[in-house]
């Protein structure tokens, strides 16, 4: 098998395949990734295209005789092709020039050319009449029908294998994963590009050739895309929008939504730093949810409700972020605090440990929006993003890292994390940021200071969460 590359190593083999959506790269995967990078570097055409930015993946596998090796893959196309030697083939090859996909693509392109010519500036006059509107409408309808039929046909060609030898096409997998009629009406088909990411291609080849998956990892090579945060050589989880339904079927296991309770979260608890009849101020540890998630895991809200009766949170911290939260003990306090957050009169300051050296002080302003194919990841979008602003001030530089104070002036999801990591921000991810940087023991982001007007007395109250836990 040309795609099976022997891997000689004394590193102990893990007993189970890792979770492709939440993992630290195993040393065997790191060794395989190094070999893949070396191979690409020796191929000028591949190196030039990968330098522009490409996600690659490795799957460490065992043959039936116990021989260890790895498979390699790239997402989508590399240098315009999906059939490069050394890498596993696509699940379905839609790039054949005389195939149905390319033929229909050419029909759609021809319609686009006709529509463009019809709408080009023309000196209409008595001798030259504009084309009737119905002609353009008919062409647009024809293009729409061809596109929809082609997309459905394409997804039916992707017959995915699972570990049991069962097969389903992408449409069946999508509908099984999303049984809700409401979701099916809104999203009748998977996102474009489903099945062409690294993980499905690697597992498809392994199952087809009776190779036992050992460990998997995906890593970025080359420049970061303009809107996303990707760092050369860093490892990333599989995308959720396209890969989660597919890998759920292929691996025969379910994966909890990102941000589910961390292992041991039940043993964590918020520390109460202030309480009265209207509010509580607590310090949340990293790894504990602010409010209950889909799994019903323990959270700040559920724990405090057990202790104090029903409480409500007018704001939240990400599960991985530690620090101060104000909690309302009645509906009136909750409404008043909500109004303060909406009016941005609540003052919040965070401290973060950055994985590099940053100097001085200043601000970061970037338009942000969610990535619908990889939630909860956020991206920078100059056209559709919502404005976000963060002030920063360097507190200390130590051992190649920087402790900074961050003051958010807006409250976008992952604002601080993206403002630190993005090339147009501080270009230095927060230590432990597994989405925009590298995974570590914890995300080093701490809600340090909090100030608000007491909902009953109106008195200004300020709190500081010391000491900083990193």
Coordinates of C-alpha atoms in Angstrom, one line a residue, residues 13-438:
X13 CA 1.0 2.7 21.6
X14 CA -2.2 3.9 23.2
X15 CA -5.0 1.5 23.6
X16 CA -7.8 3.7 22.2
X17 CA -8.2 6.2 19.4
X18 CA -8.3 9.8 20.7
X19 CA -11.2 12.2 20.4
X20 CA -10.6 14.0 17.1
X21 CA -12.5 17.1 18.4
X22 CA -10.6 17.4 21.7
X23 CA -7.1 16.1 22.0
X24 CA -3.4 16.7 22.6
X25 CA -1.3 15.4 19.8
X26 CA 0.3 12.0 20.7
X27 CA 4.0 11.7 20.2
X28 CA 3.4 9.1 17.5
X29 CA 1.3 11.7 15.6
X30 CA 3.9 14.3 16.1
X31 CA 6.6 12.0 14.7
X32 CA 4.3 11.2 11.7
X33 CA 3.5 14.9 11.2
X34 CA 7.3 15.7 11.0
X35 CA 7.7 13.2 8.3
X36 CA 4.8 14.6 6.3
X37 CA 6.2 18.1 6.6
X38 CA 9.6 16.9 5.4
X39 CA 8.0 15.2 2.4
X40 CA 6.0 18.3 1.4
X41 CA 9.2 20.4 1.8
X42 CA 10.9 18.2 -0.8
X43 CA 8.2 18.7 -3.4
X44 CA 8.5 22.2 -4.8
X45 CA 4.9 22.3 -6.2
X46 CA 3.3 21.0 -3.0
X47 CA 5.5 23.2 -0.8
X48 CA 4.5 26.4 -2.8
X49 CA 0.8 25.6 -2.4
X50 CA 1.0 24.5 1.2
X51 CA 2.9 27.7 2.1
X52 CA -0.3 29.6 1.3
X53 CA -2.0 27.7 4.1
X54 CA -3.3 24.1 4.2
X55 CA -4.7 21.7 6.8
X56 CA -3.0 18.3 6.8
X57 CA -3.7 15.3 8.9
X58 CA -2.1 12.0 10.0
X59 CA -3.6 8.8 11.3
X60 CA -1.3 6.3 13.0
X61 CA -2.5 2.8 12.2
X62 CA -1.6 -0.8 12.8
X63 CA -1.7 -3.6 10.2
X64 CA -3.1 -7.0 11.1
X65 CA 0.4 -8.3 11.9
X66 CA 0.9 -5.4 14.4
X67 CA 3.2 -3.4 12.1
X68 CA 2.9 0.3 12.9
X69 CA 2.6 3.0 10.3
X70 CA 0.7 6.2 9.4
X71 CA -1.5 7.6 6.7
X72 CA -1.4 11.2 5.6
X73 CA -4.1 13.5 4.1
X74 CA -4.8 17.1 3.2
X75 CA -8.1 18.9 3.2
X76 CA -9.7 19.6 -0.2
X77 CA -7.2 20.0 -3.0
X78 CA -3.5 20.5 -2.9
X79 CA -1.9 22.3 -5.8
X80 CA -5.2 21.8 -7.7
X81 CA -5.2 18.0 -7.3
X82 CA -6.7 15.5 -4.9
X83 CA -4.7 12.5 -6.1
X84 CA -1.1 13.1 -5.1
X85 CA 1.0 10.0 -4.3
X86 CA 2.0 9.6 -0.6
X87 CA -1.5 10.8 0.5
X88 CA -4.7 8.9 0.8
X89 CA -7.1 9.3 -2.1
X90 CA -10.4 11.2 -1.8
X91 CA -13.5 9.3 -0.7
X92 CA -14.9 10.3 -4.1
X93 CA -13.0 11.8 -7.0
X94 CA -15.1 14.6 -8.5
X95 CA -12.2 16.1 -10.4
X96 CA -12.2 13.7 -13.5
X97 CA -12.5 16.0 -16.6
X98 CA -15.1 13.8 -18.3
X99 CA -17.0 12.9 -15.2
X100 CA -20.6 14.0 -14.4
X101 CA -19.5 16.6 -11.9
X102 CA -17.1 18.4 -14.2
X103 CA -19.5 18.2 -17.2
X104 CA -22.3 19.7 -15.1
X105 CA -20.0 22.4 -13.8
X106 CA -19.2 23.4 -17.3
X107 CA -22.9 23.7 -18.1
X108 CA -23.3 26.0 -15.1
X109 CA -20.3 28.0 -16.1
X110 CA -21.7 28.4 -19.6
X111 CA -25.0 29.7 -18.1
X112 CA -23.1 32.2 -16.0
X113 CA -21.2 33.4 -19.0
X114 CA -24.5 33.9 -20.9
X115 CA -26.0 35.8 -18.0
X116 CA -23.0 38.0 -17.7
X117 CA -23.0 38.8 -21.4
X118 CA -26.8 39.7 -21.3
X119 CA -26.3 42.1 -18.4
X120 CA -23.2 43.8 -19.9
X121 CA -23.6 47.4 -21.0
X122 CA -25.2 47.4 -24.5
X123 CA -26.1 50.6 -26.5
X124 CA -29.8 49.7 -26.8
X125 CA -31.6 51.7 -29.4
X126 CA -34.3 51.4 -32.1
X127 CA -32.3 48.7 -33.9
X128 CA -31.1 46.8 -30.8
X129 CA -33.6 45.7 -28.2
X130 CA -32.6 44.4 -24.7
X131 CA -33.3 40.7 -24.2
X132 CA -36.6 39.9 -22.6
X133 CA -36.5 39.4 -18.8
X134 CA -38.0 36.0 -19.1
X135 CA -34.9 34.7 -20.9
X136 CA -32.6 35.7 -18.0
X137 CA -35.1 34.3 -15.4
X138 CA -35.2 31.0 -17.3
X139 CA -31.4 30.8 -17.3
X140 CA -31.3 31.5 -13.5
X141 CA -33.9 28.9 -12.8
X142 CA -32.0 26.4 -15.0
X143 CA -28.8 27.2 -13.1
X144 CA -30.4 26.8 -9.7
X145 CA -31.9 23.4 -10.7
X146 CA -28.6 22.2 -12.1
X147 CA -26.7 23.3 -9.0
X148 CA -29.1 21.6 -6.6
X149 CA -29.2 18.4 -8.5
X150 CA -25.4 18.3 -8.8
X151 CA -25.0 18.9 -5.0
X152 CA -27.4 16.1 -4.1
X153 CA -25.8 13.8 -6.7
X154 CA -22.3 14.6 -5.3
X155 CA -23.2 13.9 -1.7
X156 CA -24.8 10.5 -2.7
X157 CA -21.4 9.5 -4.2
X158 CA -19.7 9.8 -0.9
X159 CA -20.2 6.3 0.6
X160 CA -18.6 6.5 4.0
X161 CA -17.3 3.3 5.8
X162 CA -17.4 2.7 9.5
X163 CA -15.4 0.3 11.6
X164 CA -18.1 -2.4 11.2
X165 CA -17.9 -2.3 7.4
X166 CA -21.3 -0.6 7.1
X167 CA -21.7 2.2 4.5
X168 CA -23.9 5.3 4.3
X169 CA -23.8 8.2 2.0
X170 CA -23.4 11.8 3.3
X171 CA -27.1 12.6 2.9
X172 CA -28.1 9.6 5.0
X173 CA -25.5 10.4 7.6
X174 CA -26.7 14.1 7.7
X175 CA -30.3 13.1 8.2
X176 CA -29.6 10.5 10.8
X177 CA -27.5 13.0 12.8
X178 CA -30.2 15.8 12.5
X179 CA -33.5 14.0 12.9
X180 CA -35.3 17.3 13.6
X181 CA -37.7 18.3 10.7
X182 CA -37.0 21.9 11.5
X183 CA -33.3 21.5 10.9
X184 CA -33.9 19.4 7.8
X185 CA -36.0 22.0 6.2
X186 CA -33.5 24.7 6.9
X187 CA -30.4 22.6 6.1
X188 CA -31.6 19.7 3.8
X189 CA -28.0 18.9 2.8
X190 CA -24.6 18.9 4.5
X191 CA -22.3 21.9 4.1
X192 CA -20.3 22.1 0.9
X193 CA -16.9 20.2 1.2
X194 CA -18.2 17.6 3.6
X195 CA -16.2 14.4 3.3
X196 CA -13.1 16.2 1.9
X197 CA -11.5 17.1 5.2
X198 CA -8.5 15.1 6.5
X199 CA -10.2 13.0 9.2
X200 CA -12.9 11.3 7.0
X201 CA -10.4 10.6 4.2
X202 CA -7.9 9.0 6.7
X203 CA -10.6 6.8 8.4
X204 CA -12.1 5.8 5.0
X205 CA -8.8 4.5 3.8
X206 CA -8.0 2.8 7.1
X207 CA -11.3 0.9 7.3
X208 CA -11.2 0.0 3.6
X209 CA -7.7 -1.6 4.0
X210 CA -8.4 -3.2 7.4
X211 CA -6.0 -1.0 9.3
X212 CA -6.6 -0.3 13.0
X213 CA -6.7 3.4 13.8
X214 CA -4.4 4.2 16.7
X215 CA -4.1 8.0 17.0
X216 CA -5.2 11.0 14.8
X217 CA -4.1 14.6 14.6
X218 CA -4.5 17.5 12.2
X219 CA -2.0 20.4 11.8
X220 CA -1.7 23.6 9.9
X221 CA 1.0 24.3 7.4
X222 CA 1.8 27.7 6.0
X223 CA 0.3 31.1 6.3
X224 CA -2.9 31.8 8.3
X225 CA -6.1 32.7 6.4
X226 CA -7.0 36.3 6.7
X227 CA -10.1 35.8 8.7
X228 CA -9.1 32.7 10.8
X229 CA -6.4 32.1 13.3
X230 CA -4.2 29.2 12.2
X231 CA -0.5 28.9 13.1
X232 CA 2.1 27.0 11.1
X233 CA 2.9 23.7 12.8
X234 CA 0.1 23.8 15.4
X235 CA -2.5 21.1 15.9
X236 CA -6.3 21.7 15.6
X237 CA -9.4 19.7 16.3
X238 CA -11.6 18.4 13.4
X239 CA -14.1 20.9 12.2
X240 CA -17.5 20.3 13.8
X241 CA -19.9 21.6 11.1
X242 CA -18.8 19.2 8.4
X243 CA -17.0 16.4 10.3
X244 CA -19.0 15.9 13.5
X245 CA -21.9 14.0 11.8
X246 CA -19.5 12.0 9.6
X247 CA -17.1 11.0 12.3
X248 CA -20.0 10.1 14.6
X249 CA -21.1 7.5 12.1
X250 CA -17.6 6.3 11.1
X251 CA -16.3 5.9 14.6
X252 CA -19.6 4.7 16.1
X253 CA -19.4 7.1 19.1
X254 CA -21.0 10.4 20.1
X255 CA -19.0 13.5 20.8
X256 CA -20.3 16.1 23.3
X257 CA -20.6 19.7 22.2
X258 CA -17.5 21.8 22.7
X259 CA -17.5 23.3 26.1
X260 CA -19.2 20.4 27.8
X261 CA -18.2 19.9 31.4
X262 CA -14.5 19.0 31.9
X263 CA -13.5 15.8 33.6
X264 CA -13.8 16.3 37.3
X265 CA -16.1 19.4 37.0
X266 CA -18.4 17.9 39.6
X267 CA -15.6 18.4 42.1
X268 CA -15.2 22.1 41.2
X269 CA -17.3 24.7 43.0
X270 CA -17.6 28.5 42.8
X271 CA -16.1 30.5 45.8
X272 CA -18.4 33.1 47.2
X273 CA -16.6 36.4 47.8
X274 CA -19.7 38.5 48.7
X275 CA -23.3 37.9 49.4
X276 CA -26.4 39.8 50.4
X277 CA -30.2 39.4 49.8
X278 CA -29.9 40.7 46.2
X279 CA -26.7 39.5 44.8
X280 CA -23.8 37.1 45.1
X281 CA -20.3 37.7 43.7
X282 CA -18.4 34.5 43.1
X283 CA -15.1 33.3 41.7
X284 CA -15.6 30.6 39.1
X285 CA -12.8 28.0 38.7
X286 CA -11.6 27.1 35.2
X287 CA -13.3 23.9 34.0
X288 CA -16.8 24.7 35.4
X289 CA -19.7 25.8 33.3
X290 CA -21.4 29.1 34.1
X291 CA -24.9 27.8 33.3
X292 CA -26.2 24.2 32.6
X293 CA -25.3 22.9 29.2
X294 CA -27.1 20.2 27.1
X295 CA -25.6 17.4 29.1
X296 CA -27.0 18.7 32.4
X297 CA -23.5 18.9 33.9
X298 CA -22.8 20.8 37.1
X299 CA -22.6 24.6 36.7
X300 CA -22.3 27.8 38.8
X301 CA -26.0 28.4 38.4
X302 CA -27.0 24.9 39.4
X303 CA -24.7 24.7 42.4
X304 CA -25.7 28.1 43.8
X305 CA -29.4 27.3 43.2
X306 CA -29.0 24.2 45.4
X307 CA -27.4 26.3 48.1
X308 CA -29.4 29.6 47.9
X309 CA -32.5 28.9 46.0
X310 CA -33.1 29.9 42.4
X311 CA -30.4 32.3 41.1
X312 CA -29.9 33.9 37.7
X313 CA -26.7 34.9 35.9
X314 CA -26.9 38.2 33.9
X315 CA -23.5 37.4 32.3
X316 CA -21.3 34.3 31.8
X317 CA -17.7 33.2 31.5
X318 CA -16.5 30.5 29.1
X319 CA -16.1 27.1 30.8
X320 CA -12.3 27.4 30.5
X321 CA -12.1 31.0 31.9
X322 CA -11.8 31.5 35.6
X323 CA -12.8 34.6 37.6
X324 CA -15.5 36.9 39.0
X325 CA -19.2 36.6 38.2
X326 CA -22.1 38.6 39.7
X327 CA -25.2 36.5 40.3
X328 CA -28.8 37.8 40.9
X329 CA -30.9 36.3 43.7
X330 CA -34.2 37.6 42.5
X331 CA -35.9 38.8 39.3
X332 CA -35.6 42.5 40.1
X333 CA -31.9 42.3 40.7
X334 CA -31.5 40.2 37.5
X335 CA -33.3 42.8 35.4
X336 CA -31.4 45.7 36.8
X337 CA -28.0 44.0 36.3
X338 CA -29.0 43.0 32.8
X339 CA -29.7 46.7 32.0
X340 CA -26.3 47.6 33.3
X341 CA -24.6 45.1 31.1
X342 CA -26.6 46.2 28.1
X343 CA -25.7 49.9 28.8
X344 CA -22.1 48.8 29.3
X345 CA -21.8 50.5 32.7
X346 CA -20.4 47.3 34.2
X347 CA -16.6 47.4 34.3
X348 CA -14.7 44.2 33.6
X349 CA -11.0 43.6 33.5
X350 CA -9.2 40.4 32.7
X351 CA -5.7 39.2 33.0
X352 CA -4.2 36.8 30.5
X353 CA -0.9 35.0 30.1
X354 CA 0.2 35.3 26.4
X355 CA 2.5 32.7 24.8
X356 CA 5.0 35.2 23.6
X357 CA 6.4 38.7 24.2
X358 CA 4.1 41.7 23.7
X359 CA 5.1 45.2 24.7
X360 CA 3.3 48.4 25.7
X361 CA -0.4 49.2 25.7
X362 CA -3.1 50.0 23.1
X363 CA -6.3 48.6 21.6
X364 CA -7.5 45.9 19.3
X365 CA -10.5 46.4 17.1
X366 CA -11.7 43.6 14.8
X367 CA -15.1 42.7 13.3
X368 CA -16.1 39.2 14.5
X369 CA -18.7 36.7 13.6
X370 CA -19.2 32.9 14.3
X371 CA -17.8 30.3 11.9
X372 CA -21.0 28.4 11.2
X373 CA -19.1 25.3 10.0
X374 CA -16.9 25.1 13.1
X375 CA -18.7 26.5 16.2
X376 CA -17.8 27.9 18.6
X377 CA -14.8 29.2 16.7
X378 CA -15.1 32.9 15.7
X379 CA -13.5 34.5 12.6
X380 CA -12.7 38.0 11.5
X381 CA -15.0 39.3 8.7
X382 CA -14.6 42.8 7.4
X383 CA -18.0 42.7 5.7
X384 CA -20.3 40.8 8.0
X385 CA -18.6 40.8 11.4
X386 CA -19.8 42.8 14.4
X387 CA -17.4 45.4 15.8
X388 CA -15.4 44.5 18.9
X389 CA -12.9 46.6 20.9
X390 CA -10.4 45.6 23.6
X391 CA -7.9 47.7 25.5
X392 CA -4.7 46.0 26.6
X393 CA -1.9 46.9 29.0
X394 CA 1.3 44.8 29.6
X395 CA 1.7 44.0 33.3
X396 CA 4.8 41.8 33.2
X397 CA 7.1 39.8 30.9
X398 CA 8.5 36.6 32.2
X399 CA 10.2 33.5 30.7
X400 CA 9.1 34.3 27.1
X401 CA 5.5 35.0 28.1
X402 CA 3.6 38.2 28.8
X403 CA 1.0 38.9 31.5
X404 CA -1.5 41.5 30.1
X405 CA -4.6 43.3 31.4
X406 CA -7.5 43.1 29.0
X407 CA -10.5 45.5 29.2
X408 CA -13.3 44.5 26.8
X409 CA -15.4 47.4 25.6
X410 CA -17.7 45.1 23.7
X411 CA -18.9 41.5 24.6
X412 CA -18.4 39.3 21.6
X413 CA -18.0 35.6 21.9
X414 CA -14.3 34.7 22.3
X415 CA -13.4 38.4 21.8
X416 CA -10.4 38.4 24.1
X417 CA -9.1 35.1 22.8
X418 CA -9.3 36.1 19.2
X419 CA -8.0 39.7 19.8
X420 CA -4.9 38.2 21.4
X421 CA -4.3 35.4 18.8
X422 CA -5.2 37.0 15.5
X423 CA -2.3 38.4 13.3
X424 CA -4.2 41.8 13.1
X425 CA -4.5 41.8 16.9
X426 CA -1.7 41.0 19.4
X427 CA -0.6 38.0 17.2
X428 CA 0.1 36.1 20.5
X429 CA -2.4 33.4 21.6
X430 CA -3.3 33.0 25.3
X431 CA -1.5 30.1 26.9
X432 CA -3.8 27.1 26.9
X433 CA -6.1 28.3 24.1
X434 CA -6.9 25.1 22.3
X435 CA -9.0 26.9 19.6
X436 CA -6.7 29.7 18.6
X437 CA -3.4 28.6 20.1
X438 CA -2.1 25.5 21.7

